[in-house]
PDB file of C-alpha atoms in Angstrom:
ATOM      1  CA  MET A 133       0.051  -0.088   0.104  1.00 68.00           C
ATOM      2  CA  THR A 134       1.409   3.418  -0.798  1.00 71.00           C
ATOM      3  CA  PRO A 135       1.435   5.760   1.912  1.00 73.00           C
ATOM      4  CA  GLN A 136      -0.796   9.055   1.769  1.00 89.00           C
ATOM      5  CA  TRP A 137       1.325  11.870   2.505  1.00 93.00           C
ATOM      6  CA  THR A 138       0.010  15.020   4.109  1.00 95.00           C
ATOM      7  CA  GLU A 139       2.131  18.422   3.446  1.00 96.00           C
ATOM      8  CA  ARG A 140       3.037  20.611   6.533  1.00 98.00           C
ATOM      9  CA  PHE A 141       5.126  23.561   6.339  1.00 98.00           C
ATOM     10  CA  VAL A 142       7.998  23.993   8.776  1.00 98.00           C
ATOM     11  CA  LEU A 143       9.258  27.458   9.511  1.00 98.00           C
ATOM     12  CA  LEU A 144      12.768  27.391  10.895  1.00 98.00           C
ATOM     13  CA  TYR A 145      14.291  30.204  12.792  1.00 97.00           C
ATOM     14  CA  PHE A 146      18.162  30.845  12.727  1.00 96.00           C
ATOM     15  CA  SER A 147      19.752  33.186  15.435  1.00 93.00           C
ATOM     16  CA  GLY A 148      23.189  33.980  16.403  1.00 88.00           C
ATOM     17  CA  PRO A 149      24.456  34.567  20.017  1.00 89.00           C
ATOM     18  CA  GLU A 150      23.367  38.165  19.926  1.00 91.00           C
ATOM     19  CA  GLY A 151      19.753  37.437  18.784  1.00 91.00           C
ATOM     20  CA  ARG A 152      19.497  34.501  21.223  1.00 90.00           C
ATOM     21  CA  ALA A 153      20.482  36.947  23.991  1.00 93.00           C
ATOM     22  CA  ARG A 154      17.754  39.054  23.394  1.00 95.00           C
ATOM     23  CA  VAL A 155      15.129  36.348  23.681  1.00 94.00           C
ATOM     24  CA  PRO A 156      14.007  36.951  27.260  1.00 95.00           C
ATOM     25  CA  GLU A 157      13.740  40.847  26.198  1.00 97.00           C
ATOM     26  CA  MET A 158      11.486  39.907  23.241  1.00 97.00           C
ATOM     27  CA  PHE A 159       9.528  36.858  24.238  1.00 97.00           C
ATOM     28  CA  PRO A 160       6.533  38.579  25.713  1.00 98.00           C
ATOM     29  CA  ALA A 161       5.862  40.225  22.460  1.00 98.00           C
ATOM     30  CA  HIS A 162       6.494  37.102  20.398  1.00 98.00           C
ATOM     31  CA  HIS A 163       4.114  35.105  22.649  1.00 97.00           C
ATOM     32  CA  ALA A 164       1.254  37.684  22.387  1.00 98.00           C
ATOM     33  CA  TYR A 165       1.942  37.777  18.752  1.00 98.00           C
ATOM     34  CA  THR A 166       1.606  33.870  18.369  1.00 98.00           C
ATOM     35  CA  VAL A 167      -1.583  33.804  20.564  1.00 98.00           C
ATOM     36  CA  ASP A 168      -2.990  36.632  18.372  1.00 98.00           C
ATOM     37  CA  PHE A 169      -2.325  34.635  15.052  1.00 98.00           C
ATOM     38  CA  GLN A 170      -3.751  31.437  16.402  1.00 98.00           C
ATOM     39  CA  GLY A 171      -6.882  33.517  17.441  1.00 98.00           C
ATOM     40  CA  ARG A 172      -7.095  34.942  13.814  1.00 97.00           C
ATOM     41  CA  ARG A 173      -6.181  32.108  12.039  1.00 97.00           C
ATOM     42  CA  PRO A 174      -7.300  29.036  13.953  1.00 98.00           C
ATOM     43  CA  GLY A 175      -5.944  25.400  12.984  1.00 97.00           C
ATOM     44  CA  GLU A 176      -3.028  26.962  11.026  1.00 98.00           C
ATOM     45  CA  LEU A 177      -0.171  26.983  13.431  1.00 98.00           C
ATOM     46  CA  LEU A 178      -0.025  23.527  14.742  1.00 98.00           C
ATOM     47  CA  LEU A 179       3.131  23.374  16.756  1.00 97.00           C
ATOM     48  CA  THR A 180       5.774  26.040  17.965  1.00 96.00           C
ATOM     49  CA  GLY A 181       8.815  26.055  20.030  1.00 95.00           C
ATOM     50  CA  PRO A 182      12.522  26.400  20.690  1.00 95.00           C
ATOM     51  CA  PHE A 183      15.146  23.331  20.590  1.00 94.00           C
ATOM     52  CA  ALA A 184      16.291  22.576  23.789  1.00 92.00           C
ATOM     53  CA  GLU A 185      19.979  23.179  23.189  1.00 88.00           C
ATOM     54  CA  PRO A 186      21.315  25.781  20.541  1.00 82.00           C
ATOM     55  CA  VAL A 187      23.571  24.449  18.218  1.00 88.00           C
ATOM     56  CA  GLU A 188      25.591  26.952  16.308  1.00 86.00           C
ATOM     57  CA  GLY A 189      24.461  26.970  12.480  1.00 88.00           C
ATOM     58  CA  GLN A 190      21.355  24.958  13.111  1.00 91.00           C
ATOM     59  CA  PRO A 191      18.023  26.366  13.647  1.00 93.00           C
ATOM     60  CA  GLY A 192      16.902  27.553  17.047  1.00 93.00           C
ATOM     61  CA  ALA A 193      13.246  27.065  16.758  1.00 95.00           C
ATOM     62  CA  MET A 194      10.569  25.629  14.575  1.00 97.00           C
ATOM     63  CA  ASN A 195       6.808  26.254  13.882  1.00 98.00           C
ATOM     64  CA  ILE A 196       4.720  23.863  11.635  1.00 98.00           C
ATOM     65  CA  PHE A 197       1.884  25.235   9.609  1.00 98.00           C
ATOM     66  CA  THR A 198      -1.014  23.871   7.378  1.00 98.00           C
ATOM     67  CA  SER A 199       0.208  26.269   4.685  1.00 98.00           C
ATOM     68  CA  ARG A 200       3.382  27.917   3.342  1.00 98.00           C
ATOM     69  CA  GLY A 201       1.406  31.153   3.135  1.00 98.00           C
ATOM     70  CA  ALA A 202       0.455  31.119   6.960  1.00 98.00           C
ATOM     71  CA  ALA A 203       4.180  30.212   7.728  1.00 98.00           C
ATOM     72  CA  GLU A 204       5.469  33.075   5.456  1.00 98.00           C
ATOM     73  CA  GLN A 205       2.938  35.485   6.830  1.00 98.00           C
ATOM     74  CA  PHE A 206       3.689  34.522  10.281  1.00 98.00           C
ATOM     75  CA  ALA A 207       7.385  34.980   9.953  1.00 98.00           C
ATOM     76  CA  ALA A 208       6.707  38.350   8.153  1.00 98.00           C
ATOM     77  CA  SER A 209       5.396  40.267  11.226  1.00 98.00           C
ATOM     78  CA  ASP A 210       6.559  38.126  14.216  1.00 98.00           C
ATOM     79  CA  PRO A 211       8.599  40.413  16.652  1.00 98.00           C
ATOM     80  CA  PHE A 212      11.292  37.948  16.908  1.00 97.00           C
ATOM     81  CA  VAL A 213      11.952  38.550  13.175  1.00 97.00           C
ATOM     82  CA  THR A 214      10.993  42.315  12.981  1.00 97.00           C
ATOM     83  CA  GLU A 215      13.222  43.113  15.973  1.00 96.00           C
ATOM     84  CA  GLY A 216      16.260  41.285  14.836  1.00 95.00           C
ATOM     85  CA  VAL A 217      16.172  38.367  17.152  1.00 96.00           C
ATOM     86  CA  VAL A 218      15.946  36.059  14.187  1.00 96.00           C
ATOM     87  CA  ALA A 219      18.728  36.585  11.716  1.00 95.00           C
ATOM     88  CA  SER A 220      17.162  34.639   9.082  1.00 97.00           C
ATOM     89  CA  TRP A 221      14.403  32.024   8.358  1.00 98.00           C
ATOM     90  CA  THR A 222      13.333  29.580   5.806  1.00 98.00           C
ATOM     91  CA  VAL A 223      10.086  27.543   5.322  1.00 98.00           C
ATOM     92  CA  ARG A 224      10.365  23.851   4.462  1.00 98.00           C
ATOM     93  CA  THR A 225       7.820  21.363   3.079  1.00 98.00           C
ATOM     94  CA  TRP A 226       7.561  18.405   5.388  1.00 97.00           C
ATOM     95  CA  LEU A 227       5.489  15.243   4.508  1.00 96.00           C
ATOM     96  CA  VAL A 228       3.978  13.500   7.178  1.00 93.00           C
ATOM     97  CA  GLY A 229       3.132   9.956   6.528  1.00 85.00           C
ATOM     98  CA  GLY A 230      -0.202   8.047   7.255  1.00 69.00           C
ATOM     99  CA  GLN A 231      -1.919   4.971   5.923  1.00 53.00           C
TER     100      GLN A 231
END
């Protein structure tokens, strides 16, 4: 049987040490933005959070969305991005297997 794939879109955030140092300062604005986004667009942001241990050159956080557009729109206005906590971001398509 061929698996049925469901597309999800993973927004990856990359930050250097300077950006990571600003997380405590900017987290309240980021969190409020996230809650507002979820209220305005229910069901589009499925999971969100940082990786437990920062690894230089690797993403520091990821968010999983139901569409690429939602992921891109989230990143465009997220205070972590607009205030420079996140140095760069990318969206990758993730195929979730099912039966």
